CSV table of C-alpha atoms and ligand atoms in Angstrom, one decimal:
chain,number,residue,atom,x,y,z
R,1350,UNK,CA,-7.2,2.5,-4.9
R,1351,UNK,CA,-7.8,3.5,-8.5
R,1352,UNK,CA,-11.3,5.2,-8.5
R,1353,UNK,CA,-12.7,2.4,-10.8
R,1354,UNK,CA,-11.8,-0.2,-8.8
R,1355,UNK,CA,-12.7,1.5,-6.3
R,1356,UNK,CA,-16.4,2.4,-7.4
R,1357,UNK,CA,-16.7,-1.9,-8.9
R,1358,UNK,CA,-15.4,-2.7,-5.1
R,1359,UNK,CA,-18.2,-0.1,-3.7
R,1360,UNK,CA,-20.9,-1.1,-6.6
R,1361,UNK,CA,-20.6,-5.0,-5.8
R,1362,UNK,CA,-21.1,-4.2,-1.2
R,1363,UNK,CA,-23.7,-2.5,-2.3
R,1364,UNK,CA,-25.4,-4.8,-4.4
R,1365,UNK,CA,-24.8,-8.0,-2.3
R,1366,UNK,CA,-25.9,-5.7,0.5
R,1367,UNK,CA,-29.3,-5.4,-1.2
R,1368,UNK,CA,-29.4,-8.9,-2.2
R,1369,UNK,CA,-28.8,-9.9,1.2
R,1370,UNK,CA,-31.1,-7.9,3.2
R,1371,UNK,CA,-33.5,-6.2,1.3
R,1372,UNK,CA,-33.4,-2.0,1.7
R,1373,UNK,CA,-30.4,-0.1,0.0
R,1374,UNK,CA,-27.5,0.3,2.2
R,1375,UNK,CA,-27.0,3.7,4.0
R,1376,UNK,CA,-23.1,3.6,4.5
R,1377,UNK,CA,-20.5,2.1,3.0
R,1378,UNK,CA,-16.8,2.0,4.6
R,1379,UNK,CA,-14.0,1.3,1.8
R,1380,UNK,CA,-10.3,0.6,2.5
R,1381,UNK,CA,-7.0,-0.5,0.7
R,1382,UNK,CA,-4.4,-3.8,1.8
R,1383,UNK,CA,-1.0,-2.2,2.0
R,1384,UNK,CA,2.5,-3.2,0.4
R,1385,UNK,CA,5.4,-2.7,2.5
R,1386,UNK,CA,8.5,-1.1,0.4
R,1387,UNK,CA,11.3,-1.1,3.2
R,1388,UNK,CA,11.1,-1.1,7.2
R,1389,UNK,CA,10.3,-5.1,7.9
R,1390,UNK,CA,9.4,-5.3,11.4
R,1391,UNK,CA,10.5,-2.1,12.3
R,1392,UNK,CA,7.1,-0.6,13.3
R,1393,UNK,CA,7.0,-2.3,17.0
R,1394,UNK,CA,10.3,-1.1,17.6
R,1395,UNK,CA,9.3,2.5,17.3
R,1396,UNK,CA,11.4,2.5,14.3
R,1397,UNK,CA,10.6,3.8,10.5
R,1398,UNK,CA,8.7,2.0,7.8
R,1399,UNK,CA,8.0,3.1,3.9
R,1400,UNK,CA,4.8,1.6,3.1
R,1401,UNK,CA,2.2,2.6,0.5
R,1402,UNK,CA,-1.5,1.5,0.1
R,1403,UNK,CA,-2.0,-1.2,-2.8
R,1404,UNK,CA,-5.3,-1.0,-5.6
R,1405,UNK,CA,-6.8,-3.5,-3.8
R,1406,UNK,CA,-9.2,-3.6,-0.3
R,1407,UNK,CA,-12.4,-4.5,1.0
R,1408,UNK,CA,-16.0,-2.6,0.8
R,1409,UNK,CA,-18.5,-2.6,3.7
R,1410,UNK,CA,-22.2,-1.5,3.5
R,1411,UNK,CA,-25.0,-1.7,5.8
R,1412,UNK,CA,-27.8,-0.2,7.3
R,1413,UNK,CA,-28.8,0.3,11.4
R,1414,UNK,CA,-30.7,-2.2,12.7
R,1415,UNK,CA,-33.8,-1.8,15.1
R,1416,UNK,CA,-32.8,-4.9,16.7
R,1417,UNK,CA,-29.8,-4.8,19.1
R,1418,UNK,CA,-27.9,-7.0,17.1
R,1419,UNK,CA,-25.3,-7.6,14.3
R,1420,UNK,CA,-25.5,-9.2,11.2
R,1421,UNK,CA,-22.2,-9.7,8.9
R,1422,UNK,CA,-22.0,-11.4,5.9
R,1423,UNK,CA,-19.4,-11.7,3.2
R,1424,UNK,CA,-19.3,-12.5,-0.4
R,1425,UNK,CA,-16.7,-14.7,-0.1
R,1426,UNK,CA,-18.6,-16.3,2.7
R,1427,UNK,CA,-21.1,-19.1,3.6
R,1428,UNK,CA,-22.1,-17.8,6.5
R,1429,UNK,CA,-23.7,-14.7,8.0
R,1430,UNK,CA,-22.1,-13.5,11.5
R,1431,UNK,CA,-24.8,-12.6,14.1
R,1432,UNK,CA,-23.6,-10.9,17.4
R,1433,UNK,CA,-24.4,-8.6,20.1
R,1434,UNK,CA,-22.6,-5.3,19.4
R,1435,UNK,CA,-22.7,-4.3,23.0
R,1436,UNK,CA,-20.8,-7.7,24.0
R,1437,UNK,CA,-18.9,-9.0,21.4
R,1438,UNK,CA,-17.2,-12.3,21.4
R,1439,UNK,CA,-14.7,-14.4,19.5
R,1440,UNK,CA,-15.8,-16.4,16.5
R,1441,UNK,CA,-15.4,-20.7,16.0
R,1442,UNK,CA,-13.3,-21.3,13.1
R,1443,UNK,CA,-16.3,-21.0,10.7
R,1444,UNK,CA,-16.7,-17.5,11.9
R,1445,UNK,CA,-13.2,-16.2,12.6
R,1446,UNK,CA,-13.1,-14.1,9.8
R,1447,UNK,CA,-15.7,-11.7,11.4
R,1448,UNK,CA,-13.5,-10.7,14.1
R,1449,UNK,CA,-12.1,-8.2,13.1
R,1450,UNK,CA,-15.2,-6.8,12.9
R,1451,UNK,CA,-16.1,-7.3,16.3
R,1452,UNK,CA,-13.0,-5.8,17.2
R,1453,UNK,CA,-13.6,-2.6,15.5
R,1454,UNK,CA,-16.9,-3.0,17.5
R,1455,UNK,CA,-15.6,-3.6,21.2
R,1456,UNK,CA,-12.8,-0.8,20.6
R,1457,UNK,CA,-15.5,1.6,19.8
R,1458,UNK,CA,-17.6,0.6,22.5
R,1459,UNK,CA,-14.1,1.3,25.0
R,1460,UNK,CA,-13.9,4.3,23.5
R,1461,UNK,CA,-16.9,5.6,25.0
R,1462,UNK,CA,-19.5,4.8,21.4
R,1463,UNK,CA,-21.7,2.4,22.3
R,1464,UNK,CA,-22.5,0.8,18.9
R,1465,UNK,CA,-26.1,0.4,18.5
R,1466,UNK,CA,-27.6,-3.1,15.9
R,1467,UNK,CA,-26.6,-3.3,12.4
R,1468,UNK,CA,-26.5,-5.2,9.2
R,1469,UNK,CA,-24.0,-5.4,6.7
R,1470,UNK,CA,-21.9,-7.2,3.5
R,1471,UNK,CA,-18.5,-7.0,3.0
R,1472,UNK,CA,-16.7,-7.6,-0.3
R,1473,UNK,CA,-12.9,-7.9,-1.3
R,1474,UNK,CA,-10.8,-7.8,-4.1
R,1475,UNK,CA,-7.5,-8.1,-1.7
R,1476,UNK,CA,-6.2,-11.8,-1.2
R,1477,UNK,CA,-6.7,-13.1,2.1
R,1478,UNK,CA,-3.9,-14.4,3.9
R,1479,UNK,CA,-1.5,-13.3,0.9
R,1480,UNK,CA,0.5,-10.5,3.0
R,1481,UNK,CA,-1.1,-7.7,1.6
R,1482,UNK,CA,-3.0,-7.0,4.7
R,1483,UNK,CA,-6.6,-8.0,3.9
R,1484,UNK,CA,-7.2,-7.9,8.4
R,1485,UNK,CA,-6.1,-3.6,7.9
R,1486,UNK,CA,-8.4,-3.3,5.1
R,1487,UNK,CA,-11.4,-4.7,7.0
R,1488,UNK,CA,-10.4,-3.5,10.0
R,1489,UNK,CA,-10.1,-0.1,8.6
R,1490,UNK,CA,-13.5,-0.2,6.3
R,1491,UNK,CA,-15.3,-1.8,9.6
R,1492,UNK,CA,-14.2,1.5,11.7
R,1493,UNK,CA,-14.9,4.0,8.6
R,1494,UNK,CA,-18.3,2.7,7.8
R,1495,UNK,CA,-19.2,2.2,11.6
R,1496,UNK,CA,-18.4,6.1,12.4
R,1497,UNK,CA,-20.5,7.1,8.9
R,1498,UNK,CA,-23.5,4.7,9.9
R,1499,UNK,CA,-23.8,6.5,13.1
R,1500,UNK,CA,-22.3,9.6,12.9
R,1501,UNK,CA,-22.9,11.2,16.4
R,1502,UNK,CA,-20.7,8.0,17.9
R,1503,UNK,CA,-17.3,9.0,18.2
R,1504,UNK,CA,-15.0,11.8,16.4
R,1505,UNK,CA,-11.5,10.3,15.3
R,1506,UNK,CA,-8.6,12.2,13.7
R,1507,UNK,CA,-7.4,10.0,10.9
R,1508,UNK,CA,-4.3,8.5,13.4
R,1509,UNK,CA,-6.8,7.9,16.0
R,1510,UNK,CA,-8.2,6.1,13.4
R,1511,UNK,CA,-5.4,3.6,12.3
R,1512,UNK,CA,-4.8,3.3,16.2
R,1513,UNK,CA,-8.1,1.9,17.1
R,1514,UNK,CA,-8.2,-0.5,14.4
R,1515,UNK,CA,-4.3,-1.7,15.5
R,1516,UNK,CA,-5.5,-2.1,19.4
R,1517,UNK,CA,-8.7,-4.4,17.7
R,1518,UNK,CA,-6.1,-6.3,16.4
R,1519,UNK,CA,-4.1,-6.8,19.2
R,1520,UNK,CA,-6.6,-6.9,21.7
R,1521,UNK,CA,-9.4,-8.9,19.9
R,1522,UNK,CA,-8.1,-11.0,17.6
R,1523,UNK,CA,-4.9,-11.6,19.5
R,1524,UNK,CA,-2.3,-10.5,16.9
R,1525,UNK,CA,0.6,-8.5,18.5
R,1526,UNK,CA,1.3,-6.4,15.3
R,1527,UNK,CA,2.8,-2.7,15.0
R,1528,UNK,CA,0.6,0.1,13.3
R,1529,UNK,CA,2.3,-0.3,9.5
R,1530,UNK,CA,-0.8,-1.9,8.3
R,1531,UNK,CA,-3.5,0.2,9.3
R,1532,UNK,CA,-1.3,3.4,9.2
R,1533,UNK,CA,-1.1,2.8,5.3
R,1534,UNK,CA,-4.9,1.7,5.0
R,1535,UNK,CA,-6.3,5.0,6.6
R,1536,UNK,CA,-3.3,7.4,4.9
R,1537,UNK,CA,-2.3,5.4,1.9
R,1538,UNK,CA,-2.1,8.5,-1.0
R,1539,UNK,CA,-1.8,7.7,-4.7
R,1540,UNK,CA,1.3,7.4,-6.7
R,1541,UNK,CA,3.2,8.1,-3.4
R,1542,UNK,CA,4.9,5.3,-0.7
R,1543,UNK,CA,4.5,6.6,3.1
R,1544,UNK,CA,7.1,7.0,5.6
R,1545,UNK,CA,6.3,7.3,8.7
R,1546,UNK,CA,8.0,7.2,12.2
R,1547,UNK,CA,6.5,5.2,14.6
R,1548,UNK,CA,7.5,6.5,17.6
R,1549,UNK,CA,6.5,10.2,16.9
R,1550,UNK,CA,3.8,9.4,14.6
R,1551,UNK,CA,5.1,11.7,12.2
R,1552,UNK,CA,5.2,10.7,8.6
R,1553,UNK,CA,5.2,12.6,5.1
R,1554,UNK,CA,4.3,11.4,1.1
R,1555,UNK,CA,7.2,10.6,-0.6
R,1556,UNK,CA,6.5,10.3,-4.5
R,1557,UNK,CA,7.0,7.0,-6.6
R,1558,UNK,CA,8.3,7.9,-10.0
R,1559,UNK,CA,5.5,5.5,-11.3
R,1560,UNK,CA,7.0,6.3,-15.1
R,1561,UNK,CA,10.2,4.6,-14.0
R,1562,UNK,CA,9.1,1.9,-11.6
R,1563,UNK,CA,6.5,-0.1,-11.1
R,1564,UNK,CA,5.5,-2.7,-8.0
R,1565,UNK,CA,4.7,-6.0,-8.6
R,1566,UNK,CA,3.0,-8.2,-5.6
R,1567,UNK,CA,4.0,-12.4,-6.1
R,1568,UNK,CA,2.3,-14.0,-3.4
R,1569,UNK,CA,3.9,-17.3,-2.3
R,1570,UNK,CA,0.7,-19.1,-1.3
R,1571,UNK,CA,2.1,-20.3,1.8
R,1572,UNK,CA,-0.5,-18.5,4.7
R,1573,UNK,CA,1.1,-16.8,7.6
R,1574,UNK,CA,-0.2,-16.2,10.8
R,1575,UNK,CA,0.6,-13.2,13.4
R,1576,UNK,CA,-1.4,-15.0,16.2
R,1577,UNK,CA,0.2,-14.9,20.0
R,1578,UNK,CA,2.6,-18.3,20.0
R,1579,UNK,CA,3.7,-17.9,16.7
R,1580,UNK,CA,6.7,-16.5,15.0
R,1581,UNK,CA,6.2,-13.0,15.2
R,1582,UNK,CA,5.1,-12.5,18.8
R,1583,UNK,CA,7.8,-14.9,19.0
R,1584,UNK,CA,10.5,-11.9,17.3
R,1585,UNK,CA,8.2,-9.4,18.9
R,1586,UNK,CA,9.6,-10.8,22.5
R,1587,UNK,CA,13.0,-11.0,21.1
R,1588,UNK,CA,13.0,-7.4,20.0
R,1589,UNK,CA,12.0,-6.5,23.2
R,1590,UNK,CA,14.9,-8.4,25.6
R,1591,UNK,CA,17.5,-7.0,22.9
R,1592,UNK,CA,16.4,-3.7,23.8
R,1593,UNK,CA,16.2,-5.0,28.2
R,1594,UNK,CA,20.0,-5.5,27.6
R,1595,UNK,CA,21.2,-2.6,25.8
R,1596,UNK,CA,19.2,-0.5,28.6
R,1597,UNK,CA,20.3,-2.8,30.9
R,1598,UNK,CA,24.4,-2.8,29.7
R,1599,UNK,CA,24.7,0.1,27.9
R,1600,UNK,CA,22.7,2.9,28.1
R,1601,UNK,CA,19.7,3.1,30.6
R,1602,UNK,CA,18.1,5.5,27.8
R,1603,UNK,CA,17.2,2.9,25.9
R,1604,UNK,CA,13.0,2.1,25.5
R,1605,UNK,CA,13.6,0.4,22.0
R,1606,UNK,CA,15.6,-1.3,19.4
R,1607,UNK,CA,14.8,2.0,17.9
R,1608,UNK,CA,17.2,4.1,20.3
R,1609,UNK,CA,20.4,1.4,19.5
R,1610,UNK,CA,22.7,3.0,17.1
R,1611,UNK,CA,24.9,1.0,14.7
R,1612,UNK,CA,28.0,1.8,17.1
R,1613,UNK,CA,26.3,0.5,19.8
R,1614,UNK,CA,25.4,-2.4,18.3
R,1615,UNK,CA,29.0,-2.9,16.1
R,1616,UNK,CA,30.4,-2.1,20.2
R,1617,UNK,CA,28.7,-4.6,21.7
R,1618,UNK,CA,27.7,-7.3,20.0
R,1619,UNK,CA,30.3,-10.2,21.1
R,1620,UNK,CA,28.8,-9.7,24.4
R,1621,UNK,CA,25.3,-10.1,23.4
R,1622,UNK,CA,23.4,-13.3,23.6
R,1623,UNK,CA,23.4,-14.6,19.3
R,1624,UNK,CA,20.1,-14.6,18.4
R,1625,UNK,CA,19.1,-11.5,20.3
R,1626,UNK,CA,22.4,-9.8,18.3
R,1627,UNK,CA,21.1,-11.2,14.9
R,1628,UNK,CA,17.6,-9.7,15.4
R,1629,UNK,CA,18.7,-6.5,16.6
R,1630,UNK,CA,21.0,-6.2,14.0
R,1631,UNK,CA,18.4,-6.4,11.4
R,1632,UNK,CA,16.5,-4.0,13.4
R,1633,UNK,CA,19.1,-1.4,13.7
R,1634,UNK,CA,19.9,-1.3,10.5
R,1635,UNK,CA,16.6,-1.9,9.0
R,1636,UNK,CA,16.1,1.6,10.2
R,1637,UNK,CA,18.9,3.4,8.4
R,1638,UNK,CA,18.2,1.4,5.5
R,1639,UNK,CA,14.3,2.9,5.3
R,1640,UNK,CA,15.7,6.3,6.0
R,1641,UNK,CA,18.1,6.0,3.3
R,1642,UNK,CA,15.5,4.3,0.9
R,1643,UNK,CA,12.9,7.5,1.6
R,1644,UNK,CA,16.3,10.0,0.6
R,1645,UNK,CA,16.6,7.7,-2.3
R,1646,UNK,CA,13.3,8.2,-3.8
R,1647,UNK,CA,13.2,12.0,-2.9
R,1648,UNK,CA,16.6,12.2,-4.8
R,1649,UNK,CA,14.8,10.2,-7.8
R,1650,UNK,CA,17.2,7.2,-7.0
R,1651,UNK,CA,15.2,4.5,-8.0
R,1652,UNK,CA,18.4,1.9,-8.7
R,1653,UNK,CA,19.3,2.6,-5.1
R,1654,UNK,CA,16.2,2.2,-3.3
R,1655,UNK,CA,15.8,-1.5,-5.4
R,1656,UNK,CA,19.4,-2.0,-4.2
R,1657,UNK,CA,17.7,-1.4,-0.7
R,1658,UNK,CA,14.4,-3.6,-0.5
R,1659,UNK,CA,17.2,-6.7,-1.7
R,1660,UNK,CA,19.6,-5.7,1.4
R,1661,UNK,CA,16.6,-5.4,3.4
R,1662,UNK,CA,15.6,-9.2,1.9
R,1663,UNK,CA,18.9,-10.4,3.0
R,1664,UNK,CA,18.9,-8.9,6.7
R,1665,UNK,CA,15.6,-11.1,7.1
R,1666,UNK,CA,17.0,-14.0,5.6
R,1667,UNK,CA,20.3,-14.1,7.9
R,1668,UNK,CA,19.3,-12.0,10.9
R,1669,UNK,CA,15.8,-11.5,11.1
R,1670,UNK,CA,14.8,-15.5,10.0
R,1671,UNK,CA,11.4,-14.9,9.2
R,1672,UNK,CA,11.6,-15.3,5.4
R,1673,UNK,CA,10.4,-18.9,4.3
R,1674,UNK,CA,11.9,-20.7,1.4
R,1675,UNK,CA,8.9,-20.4,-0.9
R,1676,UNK,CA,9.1,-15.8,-0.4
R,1677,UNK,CA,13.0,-16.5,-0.8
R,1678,UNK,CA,12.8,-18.3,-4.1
R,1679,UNK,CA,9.9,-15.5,-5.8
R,1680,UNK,CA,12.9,-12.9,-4.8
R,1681,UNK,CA,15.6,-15.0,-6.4
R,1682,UNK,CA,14.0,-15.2,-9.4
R,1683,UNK,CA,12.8,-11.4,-9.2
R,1684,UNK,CA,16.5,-10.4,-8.5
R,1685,UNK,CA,17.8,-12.5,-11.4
R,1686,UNK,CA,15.5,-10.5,-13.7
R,1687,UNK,CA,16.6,-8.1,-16.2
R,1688,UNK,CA,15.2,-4.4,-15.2
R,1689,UNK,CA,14.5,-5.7,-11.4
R,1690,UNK,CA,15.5,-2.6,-8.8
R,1691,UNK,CA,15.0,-4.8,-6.1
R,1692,UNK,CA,12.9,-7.0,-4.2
R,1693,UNK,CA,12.1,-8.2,-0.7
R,1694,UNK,CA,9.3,-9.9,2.0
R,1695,UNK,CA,6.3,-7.9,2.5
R,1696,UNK,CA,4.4,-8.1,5.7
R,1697,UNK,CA,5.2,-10.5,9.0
R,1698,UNK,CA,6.7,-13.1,7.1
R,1699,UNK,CA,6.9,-16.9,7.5
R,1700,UNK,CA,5.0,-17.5,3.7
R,1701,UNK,CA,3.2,-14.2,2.4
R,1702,UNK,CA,4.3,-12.1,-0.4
R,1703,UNK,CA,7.9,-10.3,-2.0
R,1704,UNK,CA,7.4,-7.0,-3.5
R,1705,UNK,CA,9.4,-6.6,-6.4
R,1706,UNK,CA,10.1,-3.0,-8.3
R,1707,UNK,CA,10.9,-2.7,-11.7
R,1708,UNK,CA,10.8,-1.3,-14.9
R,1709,UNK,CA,7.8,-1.2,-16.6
R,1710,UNK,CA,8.8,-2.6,-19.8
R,1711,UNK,CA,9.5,-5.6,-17.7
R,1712,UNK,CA,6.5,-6.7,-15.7
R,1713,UNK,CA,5.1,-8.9,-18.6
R,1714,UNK,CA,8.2,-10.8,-19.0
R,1715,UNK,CA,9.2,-10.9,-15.2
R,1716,UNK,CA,5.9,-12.3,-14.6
R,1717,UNK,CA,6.5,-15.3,-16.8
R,1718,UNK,CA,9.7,-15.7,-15.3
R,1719,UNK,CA,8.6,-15.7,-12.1
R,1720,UNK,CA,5.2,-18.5,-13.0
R,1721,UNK,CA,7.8,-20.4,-14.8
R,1722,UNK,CA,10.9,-20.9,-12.3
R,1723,UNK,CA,8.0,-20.8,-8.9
R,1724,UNK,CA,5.8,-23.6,-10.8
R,1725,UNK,CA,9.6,-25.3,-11.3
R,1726,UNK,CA,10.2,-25.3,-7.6
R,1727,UNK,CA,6.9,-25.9,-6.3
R,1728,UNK,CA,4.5,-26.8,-8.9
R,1729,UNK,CA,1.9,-23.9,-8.5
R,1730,UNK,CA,1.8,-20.4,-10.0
R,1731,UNK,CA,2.4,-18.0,-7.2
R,1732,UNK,CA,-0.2,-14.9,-7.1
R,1733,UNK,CA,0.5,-11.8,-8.6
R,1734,UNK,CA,-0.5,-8.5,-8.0
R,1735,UNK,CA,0.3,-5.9,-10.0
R,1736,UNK,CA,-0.6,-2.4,-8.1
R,1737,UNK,CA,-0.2,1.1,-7.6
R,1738,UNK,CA,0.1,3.0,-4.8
R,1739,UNK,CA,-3.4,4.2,-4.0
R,1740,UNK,CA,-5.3,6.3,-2.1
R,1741,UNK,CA,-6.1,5.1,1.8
R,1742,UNK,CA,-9.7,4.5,3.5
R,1743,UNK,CA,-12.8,6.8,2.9
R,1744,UNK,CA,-16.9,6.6,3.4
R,1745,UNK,CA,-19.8,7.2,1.6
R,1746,UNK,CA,-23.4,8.0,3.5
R,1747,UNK,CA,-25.8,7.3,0.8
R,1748,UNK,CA,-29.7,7.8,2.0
C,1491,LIG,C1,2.8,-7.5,9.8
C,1491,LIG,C2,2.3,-6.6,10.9
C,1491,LIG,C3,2.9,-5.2,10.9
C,1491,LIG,C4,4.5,-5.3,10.7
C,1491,LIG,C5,4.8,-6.2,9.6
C,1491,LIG,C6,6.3,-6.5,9.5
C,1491,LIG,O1,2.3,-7.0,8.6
C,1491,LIG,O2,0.9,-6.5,10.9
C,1491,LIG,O3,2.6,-4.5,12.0
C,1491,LIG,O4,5.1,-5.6,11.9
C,1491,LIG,O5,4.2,-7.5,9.7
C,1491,LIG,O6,7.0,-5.3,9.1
């Protein structure tokens, strides 16, 4: 995030902090939403994914509390969140959005840190629900200002990191998802997109020539939801028995999507069941496409990556089917824009957000364009972000 957005983020936890319960905060955990450039879907199959951390995220800040107890609130919230950190348990619908809180909270405690009572505020400048990842960015704040508050708790390499706050999704909250999110949250790096391999966990910068491109955010409005039963555990399965029959029929090598190879795919595909074929050929070739798209960028192809995000944007549309016509019409209109590169879905899909790159002489008029024909077709303003790739999670200890 931009360090004075960043500071304003940190500035306004700590102040509703005070304002909430009295004493100055002693740690505050901050982390960034993320935007994902190419690799949709591609992180559960122990494929590759080019993300980058967004200017926007959520602050924590708190004290340790004699009592054995937590206390949450949120800015953006009515109510404050009171639980026992040794035995935390799943919020009503009122109190949901603490969970990923007490997530971060049971995985610590299953790592061996038994968190002791606490009180804190949490503030947000990333949209909720707007596929931008608002659940990494608290997830990832939660852990950072967690390990700062109570120092002697746990040590955690920053991978570690992004790994605990993915199994407190998937394990607490009950959202199947890969590590893409949290990955970019804890490692995001400004002015540079992240690639990263999923299976081997090795990744590297690659540089955004911010001069010649710029990433605007539209988010449709239309809320997604990763929960088990829905869509995406849904595609999640699906991945998974594509990958049972190539192992199966084919090769008895294959773990994941991950190890099928176009040939193999291109060689077998009349025998495969249909919808498992369409999936895994988005998957298979979602993965040369992000590997291409990081070469691009290295090579100071900008035209070629753009050229990627909208092939990527058409695999989900016909293959992968988790676009919804709301992201599909915001990457219409971006792609019909003079000085677009390219644009695509960000995040699980089903509603959410398209990331669209372009020039920046455009952005003013490309955002009018896309208010204008969105407001046509559904008659609201989508919600757009403009960002830049920013620097990932970090904590302050401040008394
Ligand atoms: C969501 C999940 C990620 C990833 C994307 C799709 O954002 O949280 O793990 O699977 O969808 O690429």
């Amino acid at each position: 995030m931009s360090s004075s957005r960043r500071s304003e983020l940190i500035e306004r936890a700590r102040a509703a902090f005070q304002e909430r319960f009295g004493p100055e905060p002693e740690a505050v955990g901050v982390a960034p939403g993320r935007v994902e450039l190419l690799g949709n879907h591609t992180d559960y199959n122990e494929g590759f994914v080019l993300t980058a951390a967004i200017d926007r995220g959520i602050a924590i800040a708190g004290c340790p509390s004699e009592a054995p107890r937590a206390r949450v609130a949120s800015t953006d919230k009515p109510n404050t969140v009171t639980f026992d950190p040794s035995a935390p348990q799943k919020g009503d619908a009122e109190s949901d959005w603490a969970d990923y809180v007490k997530g971060v909270v049971d995985q610590l405690n299953k790592a061996g840190a038994n968190v002791g009572g606490f009180d804190a505020v949490l503030t947000s400048d990333v949209p909720m629900g707007a596929g931008v990842s608002s659940s990494a960015a608290l997830l990832v704040s939660t852990a950072q200002f967690l390990l700062t508050l109570y120092p002697n708790l746990l040590s955690l390499d920053a991978m570690a990191l992004a790994k605990l706050a993915r199994r407190a999704e998937n394990e607490f909250v009950g959202a199947p998802v890969g590590l893409l999110d949290q990955f970019s949250s804890v490692f995001g790096r400004e002015g540079h997109a992240l690639f990263l391999d999923c299976r081997s966990l090795q990744w590297r910068a690659v540089a955004l020539p911010t001069s010649k491109a710029r990433i605007l955010i539209a988010d449709s409005g239309v809320k997604h939801a990763l929960a088990a039963g829905g869509g995406y555990a849904e595609r999640r399965a699906q991945c998974e028995a594509g990958a049972a029959w190539f192992r199966e029929n084919v090769d008895k090598g294959v773990k994941t999507l991950r190890d099928v190879t176009p040939t193999m795919l291109e060689e077998n595909a009349p025998r495969l069941d249909p919808i498992l074929e369409k999936r895994a050929r988005h998957i298979v070739y979602e993965n040369v496409r992000v590997e291409m798209g990081a070469a691009a960028l290295e090579s100071g192809n900008v035209a070629a990556f753009g050229e990627m995000m909208s092939n990527t944007h058409e695999s989900i549309r016909r293959f992968f089917e988790n676009s919804a016509p709301e992201v599909d019409a915001l990457v219409e209109i971006a792609q019909g824009h003079d000085g677009v590169f390219g644009a695509k879905l960000s995040g699980g899909g089903w509603g959410g957000a398209a990331v669209i790159l372009h020039r920046p002489d455009v952005t003013e008029s490309l955002s009018a364009a896309l208010n204008e024909g969105y407001r046509a077709r559904y008659g609201r303003d989508p919600l757009l972000i403009e960002t830049e790739a920013a620097q990932g999670a970090e904590a302050l200890r401040s008394a």
